[in-house]
Coordinates of C-alpha atoms and ligand atoms in Angstrom, one line a residue:
X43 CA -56.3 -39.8 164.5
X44 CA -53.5 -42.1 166.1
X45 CA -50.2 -40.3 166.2
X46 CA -47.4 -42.8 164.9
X47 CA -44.2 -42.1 166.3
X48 CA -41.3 -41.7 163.7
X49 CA -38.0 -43.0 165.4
X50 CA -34.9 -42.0 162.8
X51 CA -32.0 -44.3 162.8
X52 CA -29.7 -42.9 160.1
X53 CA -27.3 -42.1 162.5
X54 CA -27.0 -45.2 163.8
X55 CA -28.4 -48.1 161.6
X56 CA -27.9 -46.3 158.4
X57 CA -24.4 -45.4 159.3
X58 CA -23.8 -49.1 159.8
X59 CA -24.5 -49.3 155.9
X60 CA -21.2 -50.4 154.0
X61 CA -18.9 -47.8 153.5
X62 CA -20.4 -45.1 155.1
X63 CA -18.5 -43.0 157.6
X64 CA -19.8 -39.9 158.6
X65 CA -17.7 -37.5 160.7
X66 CA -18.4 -35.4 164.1
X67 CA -19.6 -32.3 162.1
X68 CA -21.6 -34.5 159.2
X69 CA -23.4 -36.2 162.1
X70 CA -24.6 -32.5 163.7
X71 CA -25.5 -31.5 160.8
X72 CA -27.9 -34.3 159.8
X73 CA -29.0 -34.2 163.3
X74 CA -29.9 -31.0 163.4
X75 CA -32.1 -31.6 159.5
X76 CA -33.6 -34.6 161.1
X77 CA -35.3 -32.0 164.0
X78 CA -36.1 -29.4 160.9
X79 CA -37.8 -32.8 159.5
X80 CA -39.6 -33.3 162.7
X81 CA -39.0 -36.9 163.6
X82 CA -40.2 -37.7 167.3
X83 CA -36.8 -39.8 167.9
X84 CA -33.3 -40.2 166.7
X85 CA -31.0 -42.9 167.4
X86 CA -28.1 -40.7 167.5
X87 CA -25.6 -43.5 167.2
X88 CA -23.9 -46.5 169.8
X89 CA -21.9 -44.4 171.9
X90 CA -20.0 -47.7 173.4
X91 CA -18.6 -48.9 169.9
X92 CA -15.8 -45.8 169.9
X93 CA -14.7 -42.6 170.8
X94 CA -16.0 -41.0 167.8
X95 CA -19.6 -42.5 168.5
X96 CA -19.7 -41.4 172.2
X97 CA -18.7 -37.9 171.5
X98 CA -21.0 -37.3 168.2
X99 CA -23.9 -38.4 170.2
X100 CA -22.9 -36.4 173.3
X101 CA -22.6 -33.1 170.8
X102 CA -26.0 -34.3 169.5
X103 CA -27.4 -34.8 172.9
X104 CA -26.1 -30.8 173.7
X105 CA -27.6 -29.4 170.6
X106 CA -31.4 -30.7 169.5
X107 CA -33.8 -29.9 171.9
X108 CA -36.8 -30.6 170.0
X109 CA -36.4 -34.3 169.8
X110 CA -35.9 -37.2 171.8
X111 CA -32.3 -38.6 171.9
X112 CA -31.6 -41.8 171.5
X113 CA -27.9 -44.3 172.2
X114 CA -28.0 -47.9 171.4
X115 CA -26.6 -50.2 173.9
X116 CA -25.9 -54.5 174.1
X117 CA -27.4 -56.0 177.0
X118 CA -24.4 -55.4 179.0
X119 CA -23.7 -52.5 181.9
X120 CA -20.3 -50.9 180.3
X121 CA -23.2 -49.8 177.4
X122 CA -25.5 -48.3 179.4
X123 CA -22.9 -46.7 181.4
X124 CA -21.4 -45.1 177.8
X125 CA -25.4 -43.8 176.7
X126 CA -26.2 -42.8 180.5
X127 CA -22.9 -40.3 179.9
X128 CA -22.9 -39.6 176.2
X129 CA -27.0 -38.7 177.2
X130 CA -26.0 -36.6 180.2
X131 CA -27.2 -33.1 178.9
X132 CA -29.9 -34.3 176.9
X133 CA -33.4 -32.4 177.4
X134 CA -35.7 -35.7 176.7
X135 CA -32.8 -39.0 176.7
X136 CA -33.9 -42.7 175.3
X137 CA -32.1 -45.7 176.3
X138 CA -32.2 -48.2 173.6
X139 CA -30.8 -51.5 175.0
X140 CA -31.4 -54.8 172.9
X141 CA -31.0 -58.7 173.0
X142 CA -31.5 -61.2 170.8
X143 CA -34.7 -63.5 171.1
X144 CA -34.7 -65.9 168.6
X145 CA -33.9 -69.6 169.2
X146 CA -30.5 -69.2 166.4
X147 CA -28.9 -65.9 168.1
X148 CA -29.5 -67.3 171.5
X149 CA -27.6 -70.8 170.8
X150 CA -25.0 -69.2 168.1
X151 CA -24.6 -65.8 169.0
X152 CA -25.3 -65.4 172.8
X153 CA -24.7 -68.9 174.0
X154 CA -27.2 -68.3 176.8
X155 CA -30.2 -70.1 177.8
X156 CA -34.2 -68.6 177.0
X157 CA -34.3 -68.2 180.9
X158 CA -30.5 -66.5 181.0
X159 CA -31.7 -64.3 178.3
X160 CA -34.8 -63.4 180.0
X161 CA -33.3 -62.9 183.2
X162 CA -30.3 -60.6 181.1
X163 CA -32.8 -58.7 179.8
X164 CA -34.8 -57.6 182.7
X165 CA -31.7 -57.2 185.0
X166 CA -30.3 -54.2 181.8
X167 CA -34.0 -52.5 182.3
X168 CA -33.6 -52.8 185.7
X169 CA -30.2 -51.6 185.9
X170 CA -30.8 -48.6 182.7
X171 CA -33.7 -47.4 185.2
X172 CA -31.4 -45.9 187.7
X173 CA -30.8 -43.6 184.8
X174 CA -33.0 -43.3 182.2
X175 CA -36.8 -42.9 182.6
X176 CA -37.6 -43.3 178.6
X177 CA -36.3 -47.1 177.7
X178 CA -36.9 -48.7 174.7
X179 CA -36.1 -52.9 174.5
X180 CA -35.8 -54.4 171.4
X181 CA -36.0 -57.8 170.9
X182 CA -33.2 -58.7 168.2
X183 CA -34.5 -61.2 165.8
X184 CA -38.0 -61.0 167.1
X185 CA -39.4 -62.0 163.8
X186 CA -38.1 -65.5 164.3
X187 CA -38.3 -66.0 167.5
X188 CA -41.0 -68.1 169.1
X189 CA -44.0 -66.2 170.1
X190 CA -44.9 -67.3 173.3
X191 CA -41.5 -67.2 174.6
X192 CA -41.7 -63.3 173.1
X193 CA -44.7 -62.5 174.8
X194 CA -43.5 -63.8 178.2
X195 CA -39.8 -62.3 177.9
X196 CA -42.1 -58.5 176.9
X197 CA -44.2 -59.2 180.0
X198 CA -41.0 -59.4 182.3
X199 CA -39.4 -56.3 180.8
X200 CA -41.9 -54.0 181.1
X201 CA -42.5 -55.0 184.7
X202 CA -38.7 -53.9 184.7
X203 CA -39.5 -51.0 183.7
X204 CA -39.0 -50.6 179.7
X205 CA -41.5 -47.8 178.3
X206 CA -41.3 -49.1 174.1
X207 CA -41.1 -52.4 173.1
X208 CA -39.2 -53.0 169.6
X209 CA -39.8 -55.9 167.9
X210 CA -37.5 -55.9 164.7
X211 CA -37.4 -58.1 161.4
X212 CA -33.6 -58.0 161.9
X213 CA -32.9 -60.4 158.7
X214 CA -35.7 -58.8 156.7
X215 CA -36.9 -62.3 156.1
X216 CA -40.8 -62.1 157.5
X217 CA -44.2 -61.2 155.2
X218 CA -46.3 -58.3 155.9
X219 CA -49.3 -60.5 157.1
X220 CA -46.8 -62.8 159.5
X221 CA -45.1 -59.6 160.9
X222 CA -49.0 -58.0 161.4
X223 CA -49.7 -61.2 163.0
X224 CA -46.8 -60.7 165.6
X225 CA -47.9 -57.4 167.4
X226 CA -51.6 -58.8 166.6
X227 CA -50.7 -61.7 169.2
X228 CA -48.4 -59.5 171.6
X229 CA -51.3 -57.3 172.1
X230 CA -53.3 -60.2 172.7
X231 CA -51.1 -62.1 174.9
X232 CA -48.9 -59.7 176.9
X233 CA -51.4 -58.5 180.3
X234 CA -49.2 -55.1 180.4
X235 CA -48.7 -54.3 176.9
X236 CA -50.9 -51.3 177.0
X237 CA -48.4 -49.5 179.6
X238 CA -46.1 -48.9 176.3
X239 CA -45.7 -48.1 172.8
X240 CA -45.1 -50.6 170.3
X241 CA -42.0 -50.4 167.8
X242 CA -41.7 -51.8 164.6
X243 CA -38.2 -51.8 163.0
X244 CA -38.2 -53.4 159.3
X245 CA -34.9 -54.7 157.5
X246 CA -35.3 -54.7 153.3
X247 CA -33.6 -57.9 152.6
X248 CA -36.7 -59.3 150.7
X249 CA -38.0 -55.8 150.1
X250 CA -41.0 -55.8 152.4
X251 CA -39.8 -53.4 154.8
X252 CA -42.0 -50.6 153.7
X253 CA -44.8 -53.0 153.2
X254 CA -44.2 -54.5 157.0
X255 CA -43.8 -51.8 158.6
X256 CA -47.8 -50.5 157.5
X257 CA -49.0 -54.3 158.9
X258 CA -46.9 -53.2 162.1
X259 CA -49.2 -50.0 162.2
X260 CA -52.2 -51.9 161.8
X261 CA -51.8 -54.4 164.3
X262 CA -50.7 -51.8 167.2
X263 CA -47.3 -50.4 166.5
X264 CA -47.4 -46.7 167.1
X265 CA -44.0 -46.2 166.6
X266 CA -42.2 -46.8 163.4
X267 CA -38.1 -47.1 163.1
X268 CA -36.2 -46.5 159.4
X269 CA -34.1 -43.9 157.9
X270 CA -33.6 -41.7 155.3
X271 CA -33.5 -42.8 152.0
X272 CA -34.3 -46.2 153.7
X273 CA -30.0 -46.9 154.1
X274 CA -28.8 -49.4 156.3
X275 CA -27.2 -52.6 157.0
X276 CA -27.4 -54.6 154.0
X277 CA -30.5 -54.2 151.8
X278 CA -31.5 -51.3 154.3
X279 CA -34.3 -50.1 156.6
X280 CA -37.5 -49.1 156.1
X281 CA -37.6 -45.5 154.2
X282 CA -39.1 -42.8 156.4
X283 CA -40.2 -40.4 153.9
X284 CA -41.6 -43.3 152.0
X285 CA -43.4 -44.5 155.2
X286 CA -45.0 -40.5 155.9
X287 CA -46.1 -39.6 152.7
X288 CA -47.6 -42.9 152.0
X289 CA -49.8 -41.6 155.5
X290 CA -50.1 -38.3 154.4
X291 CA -51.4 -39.2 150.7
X292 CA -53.9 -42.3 152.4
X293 CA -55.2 -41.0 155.0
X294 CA -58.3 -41.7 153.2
X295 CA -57.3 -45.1 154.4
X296 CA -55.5 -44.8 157.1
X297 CA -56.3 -43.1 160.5
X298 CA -52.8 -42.3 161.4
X299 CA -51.0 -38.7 161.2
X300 CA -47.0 -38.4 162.3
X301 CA -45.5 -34.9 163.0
X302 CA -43.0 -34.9 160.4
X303 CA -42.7 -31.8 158.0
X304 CA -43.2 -33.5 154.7
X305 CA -41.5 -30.6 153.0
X306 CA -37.9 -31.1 154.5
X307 CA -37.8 -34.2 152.6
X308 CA -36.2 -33.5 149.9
X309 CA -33.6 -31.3 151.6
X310 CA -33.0 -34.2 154.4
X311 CA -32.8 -36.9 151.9
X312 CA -29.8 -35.2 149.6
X313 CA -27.7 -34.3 152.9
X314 CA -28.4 -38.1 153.1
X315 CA -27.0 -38.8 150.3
X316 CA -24.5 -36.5 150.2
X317 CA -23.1 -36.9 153.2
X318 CA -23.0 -41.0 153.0
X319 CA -21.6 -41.1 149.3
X320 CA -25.0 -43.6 149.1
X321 CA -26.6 -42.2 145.9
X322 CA -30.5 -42.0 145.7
X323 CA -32.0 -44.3 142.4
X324 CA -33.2 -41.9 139.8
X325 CA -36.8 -44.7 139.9
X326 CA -36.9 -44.5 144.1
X327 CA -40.0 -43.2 145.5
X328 CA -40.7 -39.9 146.5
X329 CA -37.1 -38.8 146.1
X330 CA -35.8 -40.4 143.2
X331 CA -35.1 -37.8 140.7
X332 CA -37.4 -39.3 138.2
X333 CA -40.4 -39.8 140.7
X334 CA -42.2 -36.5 139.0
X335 CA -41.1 -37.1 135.6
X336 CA -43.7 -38.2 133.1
X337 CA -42.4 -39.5 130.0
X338 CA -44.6 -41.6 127.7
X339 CA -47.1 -39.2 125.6
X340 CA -50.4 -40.4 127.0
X341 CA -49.4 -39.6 130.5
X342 CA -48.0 -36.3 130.0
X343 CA -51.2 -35.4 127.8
X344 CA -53.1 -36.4 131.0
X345 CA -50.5 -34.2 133.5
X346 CA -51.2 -31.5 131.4
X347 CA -54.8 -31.2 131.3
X348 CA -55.3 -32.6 135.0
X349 CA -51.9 -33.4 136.9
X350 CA -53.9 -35.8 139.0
X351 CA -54.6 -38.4 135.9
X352 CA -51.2 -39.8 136.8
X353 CA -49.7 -37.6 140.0
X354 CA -50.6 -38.4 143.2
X355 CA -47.6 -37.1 145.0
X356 CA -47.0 -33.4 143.9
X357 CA -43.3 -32.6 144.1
X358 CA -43.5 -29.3 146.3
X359 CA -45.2 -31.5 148.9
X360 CA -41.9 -33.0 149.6
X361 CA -39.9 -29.8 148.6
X362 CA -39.1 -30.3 145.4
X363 CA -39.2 -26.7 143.7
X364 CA -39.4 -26.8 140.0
X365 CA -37.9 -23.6 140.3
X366 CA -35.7 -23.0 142.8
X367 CA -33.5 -20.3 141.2
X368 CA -32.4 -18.0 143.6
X369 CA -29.4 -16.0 143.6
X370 CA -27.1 -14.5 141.2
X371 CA -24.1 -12.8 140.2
X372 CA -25.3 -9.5 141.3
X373 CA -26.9 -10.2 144.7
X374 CA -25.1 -9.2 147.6
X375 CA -23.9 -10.6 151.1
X376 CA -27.3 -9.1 152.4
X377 CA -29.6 -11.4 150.0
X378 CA -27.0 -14.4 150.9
X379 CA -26.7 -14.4 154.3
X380 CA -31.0 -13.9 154.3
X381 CA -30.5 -17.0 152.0
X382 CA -28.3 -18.9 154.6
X383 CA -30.8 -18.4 157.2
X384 CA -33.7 -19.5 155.2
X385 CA -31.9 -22.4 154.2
X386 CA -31.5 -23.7 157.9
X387 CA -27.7 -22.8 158.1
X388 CA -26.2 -20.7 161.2
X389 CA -22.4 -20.5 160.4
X390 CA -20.2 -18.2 161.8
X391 CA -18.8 -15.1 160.6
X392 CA -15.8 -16.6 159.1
X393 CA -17.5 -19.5 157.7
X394 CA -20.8 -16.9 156.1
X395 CA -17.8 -15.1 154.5
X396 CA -15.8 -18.0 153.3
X397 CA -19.6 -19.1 151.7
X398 CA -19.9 -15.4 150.5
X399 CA -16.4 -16.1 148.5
X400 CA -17.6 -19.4 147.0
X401 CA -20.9 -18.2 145.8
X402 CA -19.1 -15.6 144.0
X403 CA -16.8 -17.4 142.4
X404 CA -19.3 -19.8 141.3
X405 CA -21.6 -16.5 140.0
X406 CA -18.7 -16.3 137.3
X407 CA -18.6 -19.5 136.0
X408 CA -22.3 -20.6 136.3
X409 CA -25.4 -18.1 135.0
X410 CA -28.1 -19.6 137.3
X411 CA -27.5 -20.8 141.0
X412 CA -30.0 -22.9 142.5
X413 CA -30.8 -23.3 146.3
X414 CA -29.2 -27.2 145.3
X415 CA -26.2 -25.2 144.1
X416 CA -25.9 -23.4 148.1
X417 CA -27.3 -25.9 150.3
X418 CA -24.1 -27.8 148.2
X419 CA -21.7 -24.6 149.2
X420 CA -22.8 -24.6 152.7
X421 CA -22.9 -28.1 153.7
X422 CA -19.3 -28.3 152.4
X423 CA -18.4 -25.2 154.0
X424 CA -20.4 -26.4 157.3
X425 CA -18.9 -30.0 157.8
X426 CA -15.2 -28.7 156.7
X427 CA -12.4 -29.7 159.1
X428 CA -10.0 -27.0 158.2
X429 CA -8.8 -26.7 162.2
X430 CA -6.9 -29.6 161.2
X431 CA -3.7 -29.7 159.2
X432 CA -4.3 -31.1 155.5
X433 CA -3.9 -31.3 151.8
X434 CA -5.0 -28.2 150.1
X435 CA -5.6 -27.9 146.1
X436 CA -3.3 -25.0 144.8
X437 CA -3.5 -26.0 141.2
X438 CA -4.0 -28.7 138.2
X439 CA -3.8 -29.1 134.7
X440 CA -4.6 -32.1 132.4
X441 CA -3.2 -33.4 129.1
X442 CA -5.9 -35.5 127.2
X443 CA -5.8 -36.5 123.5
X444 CA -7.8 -39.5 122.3
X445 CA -4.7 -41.1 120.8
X446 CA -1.4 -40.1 123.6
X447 CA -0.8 -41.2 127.2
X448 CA -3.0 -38.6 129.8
X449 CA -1.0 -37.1 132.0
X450 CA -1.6 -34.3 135.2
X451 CA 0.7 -31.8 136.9
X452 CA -0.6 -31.4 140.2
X453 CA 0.5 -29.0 143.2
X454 CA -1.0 -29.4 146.5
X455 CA -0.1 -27.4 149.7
X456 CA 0.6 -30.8 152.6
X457 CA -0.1 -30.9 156.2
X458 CA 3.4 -29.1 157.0
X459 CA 2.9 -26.5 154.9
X460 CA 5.3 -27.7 152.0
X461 CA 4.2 -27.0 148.3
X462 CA 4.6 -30.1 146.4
X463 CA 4.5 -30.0 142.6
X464 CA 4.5 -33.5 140.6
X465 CA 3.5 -34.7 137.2
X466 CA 2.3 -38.6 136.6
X467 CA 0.0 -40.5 133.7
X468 CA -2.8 -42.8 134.2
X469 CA -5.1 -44.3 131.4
X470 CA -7.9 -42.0 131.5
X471 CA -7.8 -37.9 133.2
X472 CA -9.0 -39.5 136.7
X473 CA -6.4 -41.9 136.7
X474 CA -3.5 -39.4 135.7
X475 CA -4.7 -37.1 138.4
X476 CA -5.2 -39.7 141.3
X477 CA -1.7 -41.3 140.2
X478 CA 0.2 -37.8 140.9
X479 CA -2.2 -36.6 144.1
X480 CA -0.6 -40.5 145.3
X481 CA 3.0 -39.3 144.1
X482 CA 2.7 -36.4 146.2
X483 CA 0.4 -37.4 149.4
X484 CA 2.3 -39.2 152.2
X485 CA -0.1 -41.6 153.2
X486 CA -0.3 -45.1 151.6
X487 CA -4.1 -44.6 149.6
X488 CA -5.8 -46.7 147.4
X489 CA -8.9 -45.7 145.6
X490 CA -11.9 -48.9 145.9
X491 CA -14.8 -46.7 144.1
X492 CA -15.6 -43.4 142.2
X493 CA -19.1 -41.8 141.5
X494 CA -20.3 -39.2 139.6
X495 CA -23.5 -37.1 140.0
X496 CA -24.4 -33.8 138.9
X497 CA -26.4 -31.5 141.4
X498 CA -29.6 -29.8 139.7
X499 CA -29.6 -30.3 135.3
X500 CA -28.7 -28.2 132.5
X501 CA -25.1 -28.3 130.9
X502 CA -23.7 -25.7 133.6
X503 CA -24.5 -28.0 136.2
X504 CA -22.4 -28.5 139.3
X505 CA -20.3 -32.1 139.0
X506 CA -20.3 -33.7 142.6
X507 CA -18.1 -37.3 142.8
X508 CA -17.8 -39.5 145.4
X509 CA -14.6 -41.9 146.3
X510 CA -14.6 -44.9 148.8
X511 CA -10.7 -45.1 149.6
X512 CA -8.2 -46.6 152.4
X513 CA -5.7 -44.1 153.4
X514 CA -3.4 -46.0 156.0
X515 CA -5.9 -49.3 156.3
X516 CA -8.9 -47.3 157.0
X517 CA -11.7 -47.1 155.2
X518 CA -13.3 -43.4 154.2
X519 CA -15.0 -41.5 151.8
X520 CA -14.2 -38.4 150.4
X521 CA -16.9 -36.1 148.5
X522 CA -16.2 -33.2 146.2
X523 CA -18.3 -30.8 144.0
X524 CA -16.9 -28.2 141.6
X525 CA -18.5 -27.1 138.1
X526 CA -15.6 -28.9 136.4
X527 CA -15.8 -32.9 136.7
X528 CA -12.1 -33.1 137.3
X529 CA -11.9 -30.6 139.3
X530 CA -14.6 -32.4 141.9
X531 CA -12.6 -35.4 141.2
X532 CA -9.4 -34.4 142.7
X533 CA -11.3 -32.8 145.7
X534 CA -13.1 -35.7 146.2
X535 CA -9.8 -37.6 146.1
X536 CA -8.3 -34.9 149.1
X537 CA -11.3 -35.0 150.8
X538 CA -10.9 -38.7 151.5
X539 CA -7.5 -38.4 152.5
X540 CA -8.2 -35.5 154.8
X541 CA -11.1 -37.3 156.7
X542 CA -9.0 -39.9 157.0
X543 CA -6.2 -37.7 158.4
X544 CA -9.0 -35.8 160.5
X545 CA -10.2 -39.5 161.6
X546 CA -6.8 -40.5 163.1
X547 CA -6.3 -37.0 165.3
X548 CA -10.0 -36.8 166.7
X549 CA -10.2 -40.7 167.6
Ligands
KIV75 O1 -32.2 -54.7 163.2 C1 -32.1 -54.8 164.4 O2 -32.5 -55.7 165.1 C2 -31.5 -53.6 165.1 C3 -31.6 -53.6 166.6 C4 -30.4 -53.2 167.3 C5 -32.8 -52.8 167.0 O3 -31.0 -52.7 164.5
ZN76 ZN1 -31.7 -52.8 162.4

């Protein structure tokens, strides 16, 4: 069986999606779930395009070992030179340098000449050689760029010295047989096209990235680029856990295996989500929350006297645990820290005790805590930026009758330590709330969305809400969960405003 290389790019692509901005410590985290999901490669971001990106992929770089690591670079030395340092301690380092191929990019975008481009592109390989021995080249727009012009400019590259050969749908605009046709004729046409792997990398704009990606695989690609939860720009990449259970449940079919661990999926996919504010579709498959959930009559008559009638994906394949009850209000920091460890998690003293604190308090308000209930405590707890000065919570209460004004007194502890006590109205409880916490907070903030999601079911379920916000002109999200919805609200709301806060000192 062919091994099919699984090359993540939710670090990089899928934080280009709008509105997501994931911090130093969200990064590390997901990083470190990606290796636990066993994906070959991760794009750990484009070191060149800021600060922040260079030094989340240099922590990166420092800390997986078990994976290859991956920085994006333009055709253009001052990239390289940011991955060759931001990749400096990595055990197993990927260049990823691109240029656009197609006739539009070249004219519009590049204004450069086929032959400049060609000659651009072999000079970056040449010059990413002196420091990388693992370089992928992607041809941007290779979907509609003409083919024998592709197979010549691939030809010249790998003479240069490229080791994968990417050939993206960047627009999302091709058809699974066209795109099959592509690698079909690069296999056919480029002389040295066996030194290397073959990429595909599949945009969703017309929804065929899933679909393009398996005519990719059958026409030569042994590598295969998305991310979780298939986020990205625009409409999206291809989804990876969609792309390795589809293997895993053909392989009737299919002759292919990849390495990743089809029971992290679940896990990875909600620190996805929760992480990027993007919300998985209740209908999306293989995570969405209704994807084991039978409803009409016949078909649960069938589940019930054969599951297979109408499941062929079983939930604990991808780690969905119909009962993952775990903990409760009598276990004790032995059983919990066990827990911690079994849930991925190292933290460090302070942090396991600060958990410890939270899982008890939540023991008192909530009968049955889930493994979703901790892996939400300890991702929290994990990715928190307390080192940094910020808006704490001391206390709230809200005034709602269905026929008077809401209105919310709020005190918050600020960055300089001052206790600040207000009381404002608003329309609804949110609103009340979010028009004190912006009497109070320093920084000019305006709130652009609000989400809310419960983790796990049942009526004693944890509320988790997501804001998009500008706080000074920048654009961030904030994520809180709590077992009361305004509650998570507000935290969501001080979340923001301390990412944003936690944004301006670390860039
Ligand atoms: O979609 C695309 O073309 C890309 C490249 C940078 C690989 O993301
Ligand atoms: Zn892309």
């Amino acid at each position: 069986m062919t091994q099919i290389k699984i090359f993540d790019t939710t670090l990089r692509d899928g934080e280009q999606s709008p509105g997501v901005n994931l911090n130093q410590l969200e990064k590390l985290e997901l990083a470190k779930q990606l290796e636990r999901f066993g994906v070959d490669i991760m794009e750990a971001g484009f070191p060149a395009s800021s600060q922040g990106d260079f030094d989340a992929v240099k922590k990166i770089a420092e800390t997986v070992k078990n994976v290859q690591v991956a920085g994006l670079a333009r055709a253009v030395k001052s990239d390289i030179d940011a991955c060759r340092d931001a990749l400096k301690n990595a055990e197993n380092p990927r260049l990823h340098v691109f240029i656009a191929t197609s006739p539009i990019h070249m004219e519009y975008k590049l204004k450069k000449t086929p032959d400049e481009v060609i000659e651009t592109a072999v000079e970056m390989v040449k010059y990413g050689k002196q420091f990388f021995d693992n370089i992928e080249w992607s041809a941007e727009d290779a979907s509609r760029t003409d083919l024998d012009f592709l197979a010549k400019i691939i030809e010249k590259v790998i003479d240069a010295g490229a080791t994968v050969i990417n050939l993206p749908d960047t627009v999302g605009y091709t058809m699974p047989r066209e795109y099959g046709a592509m690698f079909r004729y690069i296999k056919e046409n480029v002389p040295n096209i066996d030194k290397v792997d073959l990429s595909c990398h599949c945009h969703d704009d017309l929804g065929m990235a899933l679909a393009n990606s398996f005519a990719a695989v059958e026409n030569g690609a042994t590598q295969v680029e998305g991310t979780i939860n298939g986020i990205g720009e625009r409409a999206g990449n291809a989804s990876l856990e969609e792309f390795s259970v589809a293997l895993n449940i053909r392989n009737d079919y299919y002759p292919y295996h990849t390495n990743v661990v089809l029971k992290e999926i679940k896990r990875t996919s909600d620190m996805v989500s929760k992480f990027t504010g993007m919300t998985v579709p209740g209908n999306k498959a293989v995570v969405g929350r209704n994807a084991f959930a039978h409803e009409s009559g016949i078909h649960q008559d069938g589940v019930l006297k054969n599951a297979q009638t109408y499941e062929i994906i079983t939930p604990e394949l991808v780690g969905v645990q119909s009962n993952n009850l775990v903990l409760g209000k009598h276990s004790g920091r032995h059983a919990f820290t066990d827990k911690i460890s079994q849930l991925g998690f190292s933290l460090t003293d302070d942090k396991v005790k600060e958990a410890f604190k939270a899982f008890k308090s939540l023991t008192d308000r909530k009968k049955e805590v889930t493994d979703d209930d901790l892996f939400a405590i300890l991702t929290d707890i994990q990715t928190d930026t307390s080192n940094v000065k910020r808006y704490t919570l001391e206390d709230f209460k809200v005034q709602y009758g269905s026929s008077d004004k809401p209105s919310a007194t709020v005190r918050l502890k600020t960055p300089n330590d001052e206790q600040i006590e207000d009381t404002g109205t608003g329309q609804g409880s949110v609103e009340a709330l979010y028009n004190t916490l912006d009497q109070i907070i320093h920084e000019d903030t305006h709130l652009t969305d609000f989400q809310l999601n419960s983790i796990g079911q049942g009526r004693d379920a944890l509320a988790e809400v997501h804001v998009s916000l500008t706080v000074d002109g920048l654009s961030v999200s904030g994520r809180g969960s709590a077992q009361d919805v305004l509650e998570a609200a507000v935290q969501a709301y001080l979340n923001g405003v301390n990412r944003a806060i936690y944004h301006q000192k670390s860039e």
